CSV table of C-alpha atoms in Angstrom, one decimal:
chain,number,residue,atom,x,y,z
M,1,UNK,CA,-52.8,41.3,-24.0
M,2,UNK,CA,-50.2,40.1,-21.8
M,3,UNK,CA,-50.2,35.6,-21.9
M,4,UNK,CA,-49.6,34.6,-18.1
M,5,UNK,CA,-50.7,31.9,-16.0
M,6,UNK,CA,-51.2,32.6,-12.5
M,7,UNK,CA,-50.8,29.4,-9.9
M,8,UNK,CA,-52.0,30.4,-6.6
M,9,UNK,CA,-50.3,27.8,-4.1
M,10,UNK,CA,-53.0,28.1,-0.8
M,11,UNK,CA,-51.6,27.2,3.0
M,12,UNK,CA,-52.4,23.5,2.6
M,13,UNK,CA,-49.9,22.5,-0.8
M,14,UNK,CA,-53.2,23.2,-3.0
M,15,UNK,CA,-52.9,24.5,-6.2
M,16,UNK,CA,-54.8,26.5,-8.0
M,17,UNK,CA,-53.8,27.4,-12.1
M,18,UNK,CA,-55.4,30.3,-14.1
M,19,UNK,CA,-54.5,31.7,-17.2
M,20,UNK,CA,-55.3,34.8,-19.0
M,21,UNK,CA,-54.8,36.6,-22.2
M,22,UNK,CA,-54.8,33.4,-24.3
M,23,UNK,CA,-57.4,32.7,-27.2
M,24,UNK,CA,-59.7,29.9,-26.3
M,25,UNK,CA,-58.5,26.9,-26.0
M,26,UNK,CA,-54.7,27.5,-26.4
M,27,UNK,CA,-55.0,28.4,-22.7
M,28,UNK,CA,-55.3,24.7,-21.6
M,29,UNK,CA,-52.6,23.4,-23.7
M,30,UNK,CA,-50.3,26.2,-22.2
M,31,UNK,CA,-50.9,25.9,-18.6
M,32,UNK,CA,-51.2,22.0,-18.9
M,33,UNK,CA,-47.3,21.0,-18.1
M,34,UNK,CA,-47.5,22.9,-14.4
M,35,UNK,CA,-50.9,21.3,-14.4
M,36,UNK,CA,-49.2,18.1,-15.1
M,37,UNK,CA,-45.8,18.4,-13.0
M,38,UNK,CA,-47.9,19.8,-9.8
M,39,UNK,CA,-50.6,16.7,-9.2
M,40,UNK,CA,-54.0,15.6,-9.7
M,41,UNK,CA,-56.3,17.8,-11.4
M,42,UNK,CA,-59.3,17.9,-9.4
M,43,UNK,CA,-61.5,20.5,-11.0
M,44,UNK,CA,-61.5,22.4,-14.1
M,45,UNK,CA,-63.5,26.0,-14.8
M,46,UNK,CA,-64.1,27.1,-18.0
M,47,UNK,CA,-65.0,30.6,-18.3
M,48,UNK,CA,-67.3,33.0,-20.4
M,49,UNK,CA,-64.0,34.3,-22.3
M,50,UNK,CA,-63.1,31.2,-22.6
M,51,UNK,CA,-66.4,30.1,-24.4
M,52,UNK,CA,-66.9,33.7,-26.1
M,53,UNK,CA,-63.5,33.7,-27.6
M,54,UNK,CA,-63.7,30.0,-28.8
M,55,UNK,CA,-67.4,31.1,-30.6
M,56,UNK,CA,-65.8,33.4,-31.8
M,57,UNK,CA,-62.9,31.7,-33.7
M,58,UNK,CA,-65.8,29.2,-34.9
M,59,UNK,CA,-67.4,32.2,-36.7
M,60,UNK,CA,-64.6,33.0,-38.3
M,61,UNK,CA,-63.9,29.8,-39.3
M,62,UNK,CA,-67.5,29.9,-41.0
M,63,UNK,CA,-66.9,33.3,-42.7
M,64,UNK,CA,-63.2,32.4,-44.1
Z,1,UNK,CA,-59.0,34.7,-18.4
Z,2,UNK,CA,-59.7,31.4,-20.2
Z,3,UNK,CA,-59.8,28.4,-17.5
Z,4,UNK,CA,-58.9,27.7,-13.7
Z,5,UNK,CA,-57.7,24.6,-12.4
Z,6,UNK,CA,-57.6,23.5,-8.8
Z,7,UNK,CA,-54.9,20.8,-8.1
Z,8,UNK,CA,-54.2,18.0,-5.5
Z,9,UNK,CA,-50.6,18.6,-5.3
Z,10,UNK,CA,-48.4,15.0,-5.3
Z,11,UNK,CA,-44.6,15.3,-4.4
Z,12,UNK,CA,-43.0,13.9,-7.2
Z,13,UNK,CA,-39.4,15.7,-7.5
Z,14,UNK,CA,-37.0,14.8,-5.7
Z,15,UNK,CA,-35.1,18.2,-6.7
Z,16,UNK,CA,-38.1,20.3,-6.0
Z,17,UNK,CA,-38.6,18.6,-2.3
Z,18,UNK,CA,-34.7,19.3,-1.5
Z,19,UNK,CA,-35.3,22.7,-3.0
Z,20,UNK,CA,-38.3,23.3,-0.5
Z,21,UNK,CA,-36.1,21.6,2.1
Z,22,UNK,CA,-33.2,24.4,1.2
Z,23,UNK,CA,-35.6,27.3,1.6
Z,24,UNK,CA,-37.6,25.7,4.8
Z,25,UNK,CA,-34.0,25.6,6.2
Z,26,UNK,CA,-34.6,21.8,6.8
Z,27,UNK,CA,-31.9,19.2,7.0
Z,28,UNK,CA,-31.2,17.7,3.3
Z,29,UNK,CA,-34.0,15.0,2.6
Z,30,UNK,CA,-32.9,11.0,2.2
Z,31,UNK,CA,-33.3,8.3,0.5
Z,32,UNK,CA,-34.1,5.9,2.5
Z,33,UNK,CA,-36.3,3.0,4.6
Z,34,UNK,CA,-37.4,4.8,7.7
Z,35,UNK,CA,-39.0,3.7,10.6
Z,36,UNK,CA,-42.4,5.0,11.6
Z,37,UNK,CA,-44.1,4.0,14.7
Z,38,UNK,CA,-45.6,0.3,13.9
Z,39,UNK,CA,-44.4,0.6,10.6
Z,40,UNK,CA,-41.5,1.1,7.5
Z,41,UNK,CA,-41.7,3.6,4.5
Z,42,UNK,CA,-39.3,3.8,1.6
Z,43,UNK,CA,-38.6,7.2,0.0
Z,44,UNK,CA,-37.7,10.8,0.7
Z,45,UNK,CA,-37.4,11.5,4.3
Z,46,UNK,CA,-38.0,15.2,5.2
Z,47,UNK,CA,-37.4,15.9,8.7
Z,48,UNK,CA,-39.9,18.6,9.8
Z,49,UNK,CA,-39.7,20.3,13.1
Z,50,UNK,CA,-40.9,19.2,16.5
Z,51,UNK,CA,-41.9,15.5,14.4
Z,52,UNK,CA,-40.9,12.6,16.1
Z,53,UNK,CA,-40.8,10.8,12.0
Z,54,UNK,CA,-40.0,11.9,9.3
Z,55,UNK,CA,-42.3,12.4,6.4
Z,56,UNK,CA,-41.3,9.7,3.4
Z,57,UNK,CA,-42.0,10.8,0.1
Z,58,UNK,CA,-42.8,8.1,-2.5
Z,59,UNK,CA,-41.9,10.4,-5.5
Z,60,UNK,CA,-42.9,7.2,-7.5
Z,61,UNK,CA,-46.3,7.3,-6.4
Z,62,UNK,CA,-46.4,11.2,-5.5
Z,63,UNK,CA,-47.7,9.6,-1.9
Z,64,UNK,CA,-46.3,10.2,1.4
Z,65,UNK,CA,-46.4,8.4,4.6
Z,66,UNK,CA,-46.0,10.0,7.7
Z,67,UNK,CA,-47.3,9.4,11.6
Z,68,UNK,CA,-48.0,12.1,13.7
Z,69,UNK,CA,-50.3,10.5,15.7
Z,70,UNK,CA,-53.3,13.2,14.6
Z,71,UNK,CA,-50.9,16.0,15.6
Z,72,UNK,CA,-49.2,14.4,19.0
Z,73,UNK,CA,-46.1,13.7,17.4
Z,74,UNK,CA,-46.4,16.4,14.4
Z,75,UNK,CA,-48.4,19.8,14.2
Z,76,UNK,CA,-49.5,19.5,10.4
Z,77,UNK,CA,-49.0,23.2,9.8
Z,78,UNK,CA,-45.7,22.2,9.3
Z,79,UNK,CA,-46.6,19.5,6.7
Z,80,UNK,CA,-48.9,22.0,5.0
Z,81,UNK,CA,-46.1,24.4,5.0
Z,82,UNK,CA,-43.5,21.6,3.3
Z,83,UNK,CA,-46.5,21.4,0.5
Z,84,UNK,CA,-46.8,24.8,-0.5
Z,85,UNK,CA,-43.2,25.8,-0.6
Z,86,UNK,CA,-42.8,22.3,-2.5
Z,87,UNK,CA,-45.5,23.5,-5.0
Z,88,UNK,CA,-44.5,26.6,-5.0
Z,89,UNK,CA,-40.1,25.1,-6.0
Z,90,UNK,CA,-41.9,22.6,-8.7
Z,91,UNK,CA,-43.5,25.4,-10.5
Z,92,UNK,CA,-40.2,27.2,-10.7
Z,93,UNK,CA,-38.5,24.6,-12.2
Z,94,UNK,CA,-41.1,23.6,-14.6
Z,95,UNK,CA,-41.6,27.3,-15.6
Z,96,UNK,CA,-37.7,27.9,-15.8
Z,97,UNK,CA,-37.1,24.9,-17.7
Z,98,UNK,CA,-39.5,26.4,-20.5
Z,99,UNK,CA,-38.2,29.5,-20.7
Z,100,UNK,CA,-40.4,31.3,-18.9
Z,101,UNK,CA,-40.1,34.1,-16.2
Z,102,UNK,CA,-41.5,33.7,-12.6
Z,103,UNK,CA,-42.4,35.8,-10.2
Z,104,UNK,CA,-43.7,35.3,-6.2
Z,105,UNK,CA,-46.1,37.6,-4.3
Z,106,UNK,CA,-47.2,36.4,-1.0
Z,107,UNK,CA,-50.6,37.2,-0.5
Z,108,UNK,CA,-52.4,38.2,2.9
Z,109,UNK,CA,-54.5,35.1,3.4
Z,110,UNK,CA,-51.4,33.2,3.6
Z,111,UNK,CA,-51.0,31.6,0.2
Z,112,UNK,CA,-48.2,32.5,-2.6
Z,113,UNK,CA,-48.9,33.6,-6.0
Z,114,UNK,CA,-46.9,32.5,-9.4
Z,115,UNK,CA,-47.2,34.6,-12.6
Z,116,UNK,CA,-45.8,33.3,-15.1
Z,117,UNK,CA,-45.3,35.3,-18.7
Z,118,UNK,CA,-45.6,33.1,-21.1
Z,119,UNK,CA,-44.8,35.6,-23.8
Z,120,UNK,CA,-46.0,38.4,-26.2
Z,121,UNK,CA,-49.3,39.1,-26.7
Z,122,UNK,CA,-51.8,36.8,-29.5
């Protein structure tokens, strides 16, 4: 899958940063320097891939 | 999809704001002390249309001062606008500056979507 972060810039200057494709937590490092450059973070979202795939990398951890 | 982040966005490039400036066709921002109606601000100056003062960027700070006298001397629209073009110029540069490509889709609601490709697949 594709790596790309998606910043949706609404009619008032507010940002908003998404990413996709990455493998738990290697997505906030990634998007973190336009997270950084743009403001004040004022919300973060972690999603079910994002928890799923990070589970995920802890069982294999376990298994190796 | 990993993680979403909403951001206060805080105008701290100068090179970004005369970028937004460029595309906004505004006159080039200043560096400068500018008057506002009972008071002075240090910074950026951005001349917006219709305002009676200009906007001052503190790109120290990331603040701005401005009076527009709750929209009398200003319609914020035009503000508004200034931020999301700005936003939009500082993630181009930040992307760019990585080596990354950009692209810009205007969406119906108004706002401006950014993909950037980070790179091959994991």
């Amino acid at each position: 899958m594709t790596r790309i972060i998606e910043i949706t810039v609404a009619t008032d200057g507010q940002t908003r940063v998404e990413t996709k494709g990455f493998s738990g937590a290697g997505c906030r490092e990634a998007s973190r320097f336009i997270e950084t450059a743009l403001g004040k973070r004022t919300e973060e979202q972690l999603t079910s891939e994002f928890h799923q795939q990070l589970g995920q990398q802890q069982t294999n951890r376990q298994q190796s | 999809m990993s993680h979403i982040v909403q951001i206060q966005t805080e105008v701290r490039d100068p090179v970004a704001v005369t970028s937004a400036c460029h595309r906004l066709k505004l006159s080039e921002p200043v560096q400068d002390t500018f008057k506002l109606f009972s008071s002075e601000a240090t910074g950026l100056g951005v001349e917006l249309p219709e305002w009676r003062y200009p906007v001052v960027c503190n790109t120290a700070s990331g603040q701005l001062q401005y009076d527009n006298f709750e929209g009398r001397w200003g319609d914020r629209s035009h503000l508004n606008q200034f931020l999301q073009v700005y936003a939009v110029e500082k993630t181009r540069i930040e992307a760019r500056r990585k080596g990354h490509t950009v692209t810009e889709q205007a969406q119906a609601d108004g706002s401006i979507k950014l993909t950037v490709q980070v790179g091959g697949a994991e």
